[in-house]
mmCIF file with all atom_site columns, C-alpha atoms in Angstrom:
data_model
loop_
_atom_site.group_PDB
_atom_site.id
_atom_site.type_symbol
_atom_site.label_atom_id
_atom_site.label_alt_id
_atom_site.label_comp_id
_atom_site.label_asym_id
_atom_site.label_entity_id
_atom_site.label_seq_id
_atom_site.pdbx_PDB_ins_code
_atom_site.Cartn_x
_atom_site.Cartn_y
_atom_site.Cartn_z
_atom_site.occupancy
_atom_site.B_iso_or_equiv
_atom_site.pdbx_formal_charge
_atom_site.auth_seq_id
_atom_site.auth_comp_id
_atom_site.auth_asym_id
_atom_site.auth_atom_id
_atom_site.pdbx_PDB_model_num
ATOM 1   C CA . MET A 1 1   ? 6.242   17.747  21.762 1.00 0.00 ? 203 MET A CA 1
ATOM 2   C CA . LEU A 1 2   ? 6.420   15.784  24.987 1.00 0.00 ? 204 LEU A CA 1
ATOM 3   C CA . ILE A 1 3   ? 6.157   12.005  25.353 1.00 0.00 ? 205 ILE A CA 1
ATOM 4   C CA . ARG A 1 4   ? 5.574   10.808  28.884 1.00 0.00 ? 206 ARG A CA 1
ATOM 5   C CA . LYS A 1 5   ? 4.118   7.950   30.880 1.00 0.00 ? 207 LYS A CA 1
ATOM 6   C CA . THR A 1 6   ? 0.336   7.942   30.959 1.00 0.00 ? 208 THR A CA 1
ATOM 7   C CA . THR A 1 7   ? -1.448  8.434   34.279 1.00 0.00 ? 209 THR A CA 1
ATOM 8   C CA . LYS A 1 8   ? -4.997  7.530   35.254 1.00 0.00 ? 210 LYS A CA 1
ATOM 9   C CA . ASN A 1 9   ? -5.848  11.227  34.972 1.00 0.00 ? 211 ASN A CA 1
ATOM 10  C CA . ASP A 1 10  ? -5.037  11.071  31.233 1.00 0.00 ? 212 ASP A CA 1
ATOM 11  C CA . ILE A 1 11  ? -7.650  8.458   30.379 1.00 0.00 ? 213 ILE A CA 1
ATOM 12  C CA . LYS A 1 12  ? -10.345 11.046  29.606 1.00 0.00 ? 214 LYS A CA 1
ATOM 13  C CA . GLU A 1 13  ? -8.037  12.515  26.949 1.00 0.00 ? 215 GLU A CA 1
ATOM 14  C CA . ILE A 1 14  ? -6.860  9.186   25.536 1.00 0.00 ? 216 ILE A CA 1
ATOM 15  C CA . MET A 1 15  ? -10.210 7.510   24.963 1.00 0.00 ? 217 MET A CA 1
ATOM 16  C CA . PRO A 1 16  ? -11.397 10.068  22.356 1.00 0.00 ? 218 PRO A CA 1
ATOM 17  C CA . ILE A 1 17  ? -8.134  9.499   20.436 1.00 0.00 ? 219 ILE A CA 1
ATOM 18  C CA . PHE A 1 18  ? -8.878  5.775   20.372 1.00 0.00 ? 220 PHE A CA 1
ATOM 19  C CA . GLU A 1 19  ? -12.448 6.520   19.262 1.00 0.00 ? 221 GLU A CA 1
ATOM 20  C CA . GLU A 1 20  ? -11.112 8.564   16.326 1.00 0.00 ? 222 GLU A CA 1
ATOM 21  C CA . ALA A 1 21  ? -8.751  5.719   15.429 1.00 0.00 ? 223 ALA A CA 1
ATOM 22  C CA . ARG A 1 22  ? -11.605 3.196   15.525 1.00 0.00 ? 224 ARG A CA 1
ATOM 23  C CA . GLY A 1 23  ? -13.515 5.382   13.092 1.00 0.00 ? 225 GLY A CA 1
ATOM 24  C CA . THR A 1 24  ? -10.561 5.609   10.730 1.00 0.00 ? 226 THR A CA 1
ATOM 25  C CA . ILE A 1 25  ? -10.020 1.851   10.830 1.00 0.00 ? 227 ILE A CA 1
ATOM 26  C CA . ALA A 1 26  ? -13.746 1.163   10.306 1.00 0.00 ? 228 ALA A CA 1
ATOM 27  C CA . ALA A 1 27  ? -13.658 3.427   7.237  1.00 0.00 ? 229 ALA A CA 1
ATOM 28  C CA . LEU A 1 28  ? -11.029 1.058   5.801  1.00 0.00 ? 230 LEU A CA 1
ATOM 29  C CA . GLY A 1 29  ? -13.633 -1.704  6.067  1.00 0.00 ? 231 GLY A CA 1
ATOM 30  C CA . ILE A 1 30  ? -11.728 -3.803  8.582  1.00 0.00 ? 232 ILE A CA 1
ATOM 31  C CA . ASP A 1 31  ? -12.698 -5.074  12.014 1.00 0.00 ? 233 ASP A CA 1
ATOM 32  C CA . GLN A 1 32  ? -9.499  -4.182  13.890 1.00 0.00 ? 234 GLN A CA 1
ATOM 33  C CA . TRP A 1 33  ? -10.152 -2.152  17.059 1.00 0.00 ? 235 TRP A CA 1
ATOM 34  C CA . GLN A 1 34  ? -13.917 -2.348  16.764 1.00 0.00 ? 236 GLN A CA 1
ATOM 35  C CA . ASN A 1 35  ? -16.334 -3.221  19.564 1.00 0.00 ? 237 ASN A CA 1
ATOM 36  C CA . GLY A 1 36  ? -14.746 -0.744  21.987 1.00 0.00 ? 238 GLY A CA 1
ATOM 37  C CA . TYR A 1 37  ? -11.143 -1.956  21.823 1.00 0.00 ? 239 TYR A CA 1
ATOM 38  C CA . PRO A 1 38  ? -8.912  -0.687  23.267 1.00 0.00 ? 240 PRO A CA 1
ATOM 39  C CA . SER A 1 39  ? -11.181 -0.178  26.232 1.00 0.00 ? 241 SER A CA 1
ATOM 40  C CA . GLU A 1 40  ? -10.595 1.932   29.299 1.00 0.00 ? 242 GLU A CA 1
ATOM 41  C CA . ALA A 1 41  ? -9.771  -1.302  31.163 1.00 0.00 ? 243 ALA A CA 1
ATOM 42  C CA . VAL A 1 42  ? -7.016  -2.076  28.623 1.00 0.00 ? 244 VAL A CA 1
ATOM 43  C CA . VAL A 1 43  ? -5.582  1.424   29.044 1.00 0.00 ? 245 VAL A CA 1
ATOM 44  C CA . LEU A 1 44  ? -5.735  1.106   32.845 1.00 0.00 ? 246 LEU A CA 1
ATOM 45  C CA . ALA A 1 45  ? -3.926  -2.230  32.666 1.00 0.00 ? 247 ALA A CA 1
ATOM 46  C CA . ASP A 1 46  ? -1.224  -0.632  30.479 1.00 0.00 ? 248 ASP A CA 1
ATOM 47  C CA . ILE A 1 47  ? -0.859  2.202   33.001 1.00 0.00 ? 249 ILE A CA 1
ATOM 48  C CA . GLU A 1 48  ? -0.602  -0.235  35.911 1.00 0.00 ? 250 GLU A CA 1
ATOM 49  C CA . LYS A 1 49  ? 2.075   -2.202  34.019 1.00 0.00 ? 251 LYS A CA 1
ATOM 50  C CA . ASN A 1 50  ? 3.939   1.075   33.411 1.00 0.00 ? 252 ASN A CA 1
ATOM 51  C CA . GLN A 1 51  ? 3.784   0.589   29.623 1.00 0.00 ? 253 GLN A CA 1
ATOM 52  C CA . SER A 1 52  ? 1.387   3.321   28.462 1.00 0.00 ? 254 SER A CA 1
ATOM 53  C CA . TYR A 1 53  ? 2.624   6.588   26.926 1.00 0.00 ? 255 TYR A CA 1
ATOM 54  C CA . LEU A 1 54  ? 0.989   9.891   26.063 1.00 0.00 ? 256 LEU A CA 1
ATOM 55  C CA . CYS A 1 55  ? 2.095   12.397  23.430 1.00 0.00 ? 257 CYS A CA 1
ATOM 56  C CA . GLU A 1 56  ? 1.344   16.044  24.153 1.00 0.00 ? 258 GLU A CA 1
ATOM 57  C CA . ILE A 1 57  ? 1.741   19.217  22.175 1.00 0.00 ? 259 ILE A CA 1
ATOM 58  C CA . ASP A 1 58  ? 1.184   22.473  24.057 1.00 0.00 ? 260 ASP A CA 1
ATOM 59  C CA . GLY A 1 59  ? -0.216  20.472  26.981 1.00 0.00 ? 261 GLY A CA 1
ATOM 60  C CA . LYS A 1 60  ? -2.875  18.774  24.837 1.00 0.00 ? 262 LYS A CA 1
ATOM 61  C CA . ALA A 1 61  ? -2.979  15.019  24.272 1.00 0.00 ? 263 ALA A CA 1
ATOM 62  C CA . CYS A 1 62  ? -2.435  14.165  20.618 1.00 0.00 ? 264 CYS A CA 1
ATOM 63  C CA . GLY A 1 63  ? -1.314  10.535  20.620 1.00 0.00 ? 265 GLY A CA 1
ATOM 64  C CA . THR A 1 64  ? -0.825  7.422   22.677 1.00 0.00 ? 266 THR A CA 1
ATOM 65  C CA . PHE A 1 65  ? 0.922   4.068   22.479 1.00 0.00 ? 267 PHE A CA 1
ATOM 66  C CA . ALA A 1 66  ? 2.123   1.181   24.618 1.00 0.00 ? 268 ALA A CA 1
ATOM 67  C CA . MET A 1 67  ? 5.583   -0.395  24.801 1.00 0.00 ? 269 MET A CA 1
ATOM 68  C CA . LEU A 1 68  ? 6.128   -3.873  26.219 1.00 0.00 ? 270 LEU A CA 1
ATOM 69  C CA . GLU A 1 69  ? 9.620   -4.494  27.574 1.00 0.00 ? 271 GLU A CA 1
ATOM 70  C CA . ASN A 1 70  ? 9.306   -8.179  28.359 1.00 0.00 ? 272 ASN A CA 1
ATOM 71  C CA . GLY A 1 71  ? 8.206   -9.641  25.076 1.00 0.00 ? 273 GLY A CA 1
ATOM 72  C CA . GLU A 1 72  ? 4.858   -10.308 23.485 1.00 0.00 ? 274 GLU A CA 1
ATOM 73  C CA . PRO A 1 73  ? 3.623   -13.911 23.768 1.00 0.00 ? 275 PRO A CA 1
ATOM 74  C CA . THR A 1 74  ? 1.836   -13.790 20.400 1.00 0.00 ? 276 THR A CA 1
ATOM 75  C CA . TYR A 1 75  ? 5.221   -13.043 18.784 1.00 0.00 ? 277 TYR A CA 1
ATOM 76  C CA . ASP A 1 76  ? 6.677   -16.352 19.971 1.00 0.00 ? 278 ASP A CA 1
ATOM 77  C CA . LYS A 1 77  ? 5.440   -18.069 16.808 1.00 0.00 ? 279 LYS A CA 1
ATOM 78  C CA . ILE A 1 78  ? 5.606   -16.403 13.421 1.00 0.00 ? 280 ILE A CA 1
ATOM 79  C CA . PHE A 1 79  ? 4.259   -17.976 10.249 1.00 0.00 ? 281 PHE A CA 1
ATOM 80  C CA . ASP A 1 80  ? 5.081   -17.426 6.582  1.00 0.00 ? 282 ASP A CA 1
ATOM 81  C CA . GLY A 1 81  ? 8.386   -15.785 7.483  1.00 0.00 ? 283 GLY A CA 1
ATOM 82  C CA . ASN A 1 82  ? 10.866  -15.091 10.251 1.00 0.00 ? 284 ASN A CA 1
ATOM 83  C CA . TRP A 1 83  ? 11.747  -12.280 12.606 1.00 0.00 ? 285 TRP A CA 1
ATOM 84  C CA . LEU A 1 84  ? 14.817  -10.323 11.483 1.00 0.00 ? 286 LEU A CA 1
ATOM 85  C CA . THR A 1 85  ? 16.567  -10.935 14.808 1.00 0.00 ? 287 THR A CA 1
ATOM 86  C CA . GLY A 1 86  ? 15.578  -14.587 14.996 1.00 0.00 ? 288 GLY A CA 1
ATOM 87  C CA . ASP A 1 87  ? 12.409  -16.342 16.021 1.00 0.00 ? 289 ASP A CA 1
ATOM 88  C CA . GLU A 1 88  ? 13.698  -17.176 19.498 1.00 0.00 ? 290 GLU A CA 1
ATOM 89  C CA . SER A 1 89  ? 14.948  -13.683 20.319 1.00 0.00 ? 291 SER A CA 1
ATOM 90  C CA . ARG A 1 90  ? 13.392  -11.778 23.209 1.00 0.00 ? 292 ARG A CA 1
ATOM 91  C CA . ASP A 1 91  ? 15.750  -8.884  22.556 1.00 0.00 ? 293 ASP A CA 1
ATOM 92  C CA . TYR A 1 92  ? 13.042  -6.465  21.362 1.00 0.00 ? 294 TYR A CA 1
ATOM 93  C CA . ILE A 1 93  ? 10.499  -3.926  22.492 1.00 0.00 ? 295 ILE A CA 1
ATOM 94  C CA . ALA A 1 94  ? 6.928   -4.506  21.288 1.00 0.00 ? 296 ALA A CA 1
ATOM 95  C CA . ILE A 1 95  ? 4.855   -1.473  20.343 1.00 0.00 ? 297 ILE A CA 1
ATOM 96  C CA . HIS A 1 96  ? 1.069   -1.684  20.608 1.00 0.00 ? 298 HIS A CA 1
ATOM 97  C CA . ARG A 1 97  ? -2.039  0.494   20.482 1.00 0.00 ? 299 ARG A CA 1
ATOM 98  C CA . VAL A 1 98  ? -0.585  3.417   18.519 1.00 0.00 ? 300 VAL A CA 1
ATOM 99  C CA . ALA A 1 99  ? -3.231  6.094   18.024 1.00 0.00 ? 301 ALA A CA 1
ATOM 100 C CA . ILE A 1 100 ? -2.862  9.688   16.860 1.00 0.00 ? 302 ILE A CA 1
ATOM 101 C CA . SER A 1 101 ? -5.474  12.416  17.034 1.00 0.00 ? 303 SER A CA 1
ATOM 102 C CA . VAL A 1 102 ? -7.080  13.272  13.708 1.00 0.00 ? 304 VAL A CA 1
ATOM 103 C CA . THR A 1 103 ? -5.842  16.854  14.126 1.00 0.00 ? 305 THR A CA 1
ATOM 104 C CA . ARG A 1 104 ? -2.201  15.660  14.219 1.00 0.00 ? 306 ARG A CA 1
ATOM 105 C CA . ARG A 1 105 ? -2.216  12.975  11.540 1.00 0.00 ? 307 ARG A CA 1
ATOM 106 C CA . GLY A 1 106 ? 0.301   13.633  8.799  1.00 0.00 ? 308 GLY A CA 1
ATOM 107 C CA . SER A 1 107 ? 2.409   15.811  11.095 1.00 0.00 ? 309 SER A CA 1
ATOM 108 C CA . GLY A 1 108 ? 5.225   13.283  11.595 1.00 0.00 ? 310 GLY A CA 1
ATOM 109 C CA . LEU A 1 109 ? 4.069   12.327  15.084 1.00 0.00 ? 311 LEU A CA 1
ATOM 110 C CA . SER A 1 110 ? 4.169   8.605   14.278 1.00 0.00 ? 312 SER A CA 1
ATOM 111 C CA . GLY A 1 111 ? 7.836   8.953   13.300 1.00 0.00 ? 313 GLY A CA 1
ATOM 112 C CA . LYS A 1 112 ? 8.528   10.680  16.606 1.00 0.00 ? 314 LYS A CA 1
ATOM 113 C CA . ILE A 1 113 ? 6.837   7.826   18.462 1.00 0.00 ? 315 ILE A CA 1
ATOM 114 C CA . ILE A 1 114 ? 9.020   5.315   16.599 1.00 0.00 ? 316 ILE A CA 1
ATOM 115 C CA . GLY A 1 115 ? 12.108  7.419   17.358 1.00 0.00 ? 317 GLY A CA 1
ATOM 116 C CA . TYR A 1 116 ? 11.189  7.514   21.045 1.00 0.00 ? 318 TYR A CA 1
ATOM 117 C CA . ALA A 1 117 ? 10.709  3.729   21.058 1.00 0.00 ? 319 ALA A CA 1
ATOM 118 C CA . GLU A 1 118 ? 14.094  3.272   19.376 1.00 0.00 ? 320 GLU A CA 1
ATOM 119 C CA . CYS A 1 119 ? 15.846  5.366   22.035 1.00 0.00 ? 321 CYS A CA 1
ATOM 120 C CA . PHE A 1 120 ? 13.998  3.488   24.772 1.00 0.00 ? 322 PHE A CA 1
ATOM 121 C CA . ALA A 1 121 ? 14.978  0.125   23.292 1.00 0.00 ? 323 ALA A CA 1
ATOM 122 C CA . LYS A 1 122 ? 18.622  1.162   22.819 1.00 0.00 ? 324 LYS A CA 1
ATOM 123 C CA . ALA A 1 123 ? 18.795  2.325   26.447 1.00 0.00 ? 325 ALA A CA 1
ATOM 124 C CA . LEU A 1 124 ? 17.711  -1.181  27.480 1.00 0.00 ? 326 LEU A CA 1
ATOM 125 C CA . GLY A 1 125 ? 20.206  -2.806  25.129 1.00 0.00 ? 327 GLY A CA 1
ATOM 126 C CA . ARG A 1 126 ? 17.512  -4.256  22.852 1.00 0.00 ? 328 ARG A CA 1
ATOM 127 C CA . LYS A 1 127 ? 18.182  -5.032  19.210 1.00 0.00 ? 329 LYS A CA 1
ATOM 128 C CA . SER A 1 128 ? 14.853  -4.257  17.613 1.00 0.00 ? 330 SER A CA 1
ATOM 129 C CA . LEU A 1 129 ? 11.275  -3.026  17.687 1.00 0.00 ? 331 LEU A CA 1
ATOM 130 C CA . ARG A 1 130 ? 8.377   -5.316  16.785 1.00 0.00 ? 332 ARG A CA 1
ATOM 131 C CA . ILE A 1 131 ? 4.794   -4.433  15.965 1.00 0.00 ? 333 ILE A CA 1
ATOM 132 C CA . ASP A 1 132 ? 1.768   -6.001  14.283 1.00 0.00 ? 334 ASP A CA 1
ATOM 133 C CA . THR A 1 133 ? -1.345  -4.745  12.544 1.00 0.00 ? 335 THR A CA 1
ATOM 134 C CA . HIS A 1 134 ? -4.336  -5.917  10.560 1.00 0.00 ? 336 HIS A CA 1
ATOM 135 C CA . ARG A 1 135 ? -3.532  -6.924  6.997  1.00 0.00 ? 337 ARG A CA 1
ATOM 136 C CA . GLY A 1 136 ? -6.036  -4.357  5.711  1.00 0.00 ? 338 GLY A CA 1
ATOM 137 C CA . ASN A 1 137 ? -4.723  -1.456  7.798  1.00 0.00 ? 339 ASN A CA 1
ATOM 138 C CA . VAL A 1 138 ? -2.877  0.103   4.880  1.00 0.00 ? 340 VAL A CA 1
ATOM 139 C CA . VAL A 1 139 ? -2.396  3.397   6.712  1.00 0.00 ? 341 VAL A CA 1
ATOM 140 C CA . MET A 1 140 ? -0.499  1.732   9.560  1.00 0.00 ? 342 MET A CA 1
ATOM 141 C CA . ARG A 1 141 ? 1.419   -0.555  7.220  1.00 0.00 ? 343 ARG A CA 1
ATOM 142 C CA . ARG A 1 142 ? 2.535   2.413   5.112  1.00 0.00 ? 344 ARG A CA 1
ATOM 143 C CA . MET A 1 143 ? 3.651   4.284   8.243  1.00 0.00 ? 345 MET A CA 1
ATOM 144 C CA . LEU A 1 144 ? 5.650   1.285   9.467  1.00 0.00 ? 346 LEU A CA 1
ATOM 145 C CA . GLU A 1 145 ? 7.402   0.803   6.151  1.00 0.00 ? 347 GLU A CA 1
ATOM 146 C CA . LYS A 1 146 ? 8.117   4.540   5.887  1.00 0.00 ? 348 LYS A CA 1
ATOM 147 C CA . ASN A 1 147 ? 9.775   4.326   9.320  1.00 0.00 ? 349 ASN A CA 1
ATOM 148 C CA . GLY A 1 148 ? 12.061  1.436   8.422  1.00 0.00 ? 350 GLY A CA 1
ATOM 149 C CA . PHE A 1 149 ? 10.059  -1.594  9.538  1.00 0.00 ? 351 PHE A CA 1
ATOM 150 C CA . LEU A 1 150 ? 10.168  -4.709  7.400  1.00 0.00 ? 352 LEU A CA 1
ATOM 151 C CA . HIS A 1 151 ? 7.318   -7.166  6.979  1.00 0.00 ? 353 HIS A CA 1
ATOM 152 C CA . CYS A 1 152 ? 8.406   -10.448 8.608  1.00 0.00 ? 354 CYS A CA 1
ATOM 153 C CA . GLY A 1 153 ? 5.375   -12.743 8.436  1.00 0.00 ? 355 GLY A CA 1
ATOM 154 C CA . THR A 1 154 ? 2.111   -13.466 10.184 1.00 0.00 ? 356 THR A CA 1
ATOM 155 C CA . ILE A 1 155 ? 1.281   -13.819 13.863 1.00 0.00 ? 357 ILE A CA 1
ATOM 156 C CA . TYR A 1 156 ? -1.975  -14.839 15.511 1.00 0.00 ? 358 TYR A CA 1
ATOM 157 C CA . LEU A 1 157 ? -3.517  -13.066 18.471 1.00 0.00 ? 359 LEU A CA 1
ATOM 158 C CA . GLU A 1 158 ? -4.748  -15.030 21.478 1.00 0.00 ? 360 GLU A CA 1
ATOM 159 C CA . ASN A 1 159 ? -8.264  -15.020 20.002 1.00 0.00 ? 361 ASN A CA 1
ATOM 160 C CA . GLY A 1 160 ? -6.952  -16.446 16.708 1.00 0.00 ? 362 GLY A CA 1
ATOM 161 C CA . ASP A 1 161 ? -7.135  -13.250 14.651 1.00 0.00 ? 363 ASP A CA 1
ATOM 162 C CA . GLU A 1 162 ? -4.390  -12.939 12.061 1.00 0.00 ? 364 GLU A CA 1
ATOM 163 C CA . ARG A 1 163 ? -2.008  -9.955  12.056 1.00 0.00 ? 365 ARG A CA 1
ATOM 164 C CA . VAL A 1 164 ? 0.915   -9.002  9.834  1.00 0.00 ? 366 VAL A CA 1
ATOM 165 C CA . ALA A 1 165 ? 4.137   -8.699  11.801 1.00 0.00 ? 367 ALA A CA 1
ATOM 166 C CA . TYR A 1 166 ? 6.903   -6.127  11.351 1.00 0.00 ? 368 TYR A CA 1
ATOM 167 C CA . GLU A 1 167 ? 10.323  -5.633  12.849 1.00 0.00 ? 369 GLU A CA 1
ATOM 168 C CA . LYS A 1 168 ? 12.912  -2.877  12.746 1.00 0.00 ? 370 LYS A CA 1
ATOM 169 C CA . ILE A 1 169 ? 16.505  -3.499  13.753 1.00 0.00 ? 371 ILE A CA 1
ATOM 170 C CA . ILE A 1 170 ? 17.918  -0.562  15.687 1.00 0.00 ? 372 ILE A CA 1
#
């Protein structure tokens, strides 16, 4: 498997993976990632910020995610808990928009993405990984806990939507 930076040429392969993920999340009965999110514009913005990644197996796209090196503003305030590395710490990498093709789910790809993010964060001297998800996204929550993340509390997105927040010390 290869993990590399996403290019604009990869968008046509990434968007169907997001569409599959939206379907899976909708089947859970939750509203996360509905109404076309993440859109092509969001993916383009991630590419332009150099924070979008593509997973390939045998030259075929099978997953995608974003990593933010400079903090996540919605993580500045956490409620009903605390970050493991401290609420004021900016010593983390934020992971967003993780999506895996239906054909590769259950193959350990999510663990490889987390491992890649850990190596990336260590190379930058960061202490942890942070991520959030919808409270009802039991599939994502199970994956995070299986990969060593601990539930830290609640954060609120810019639009006010609640998300459960996780952190993993590396």
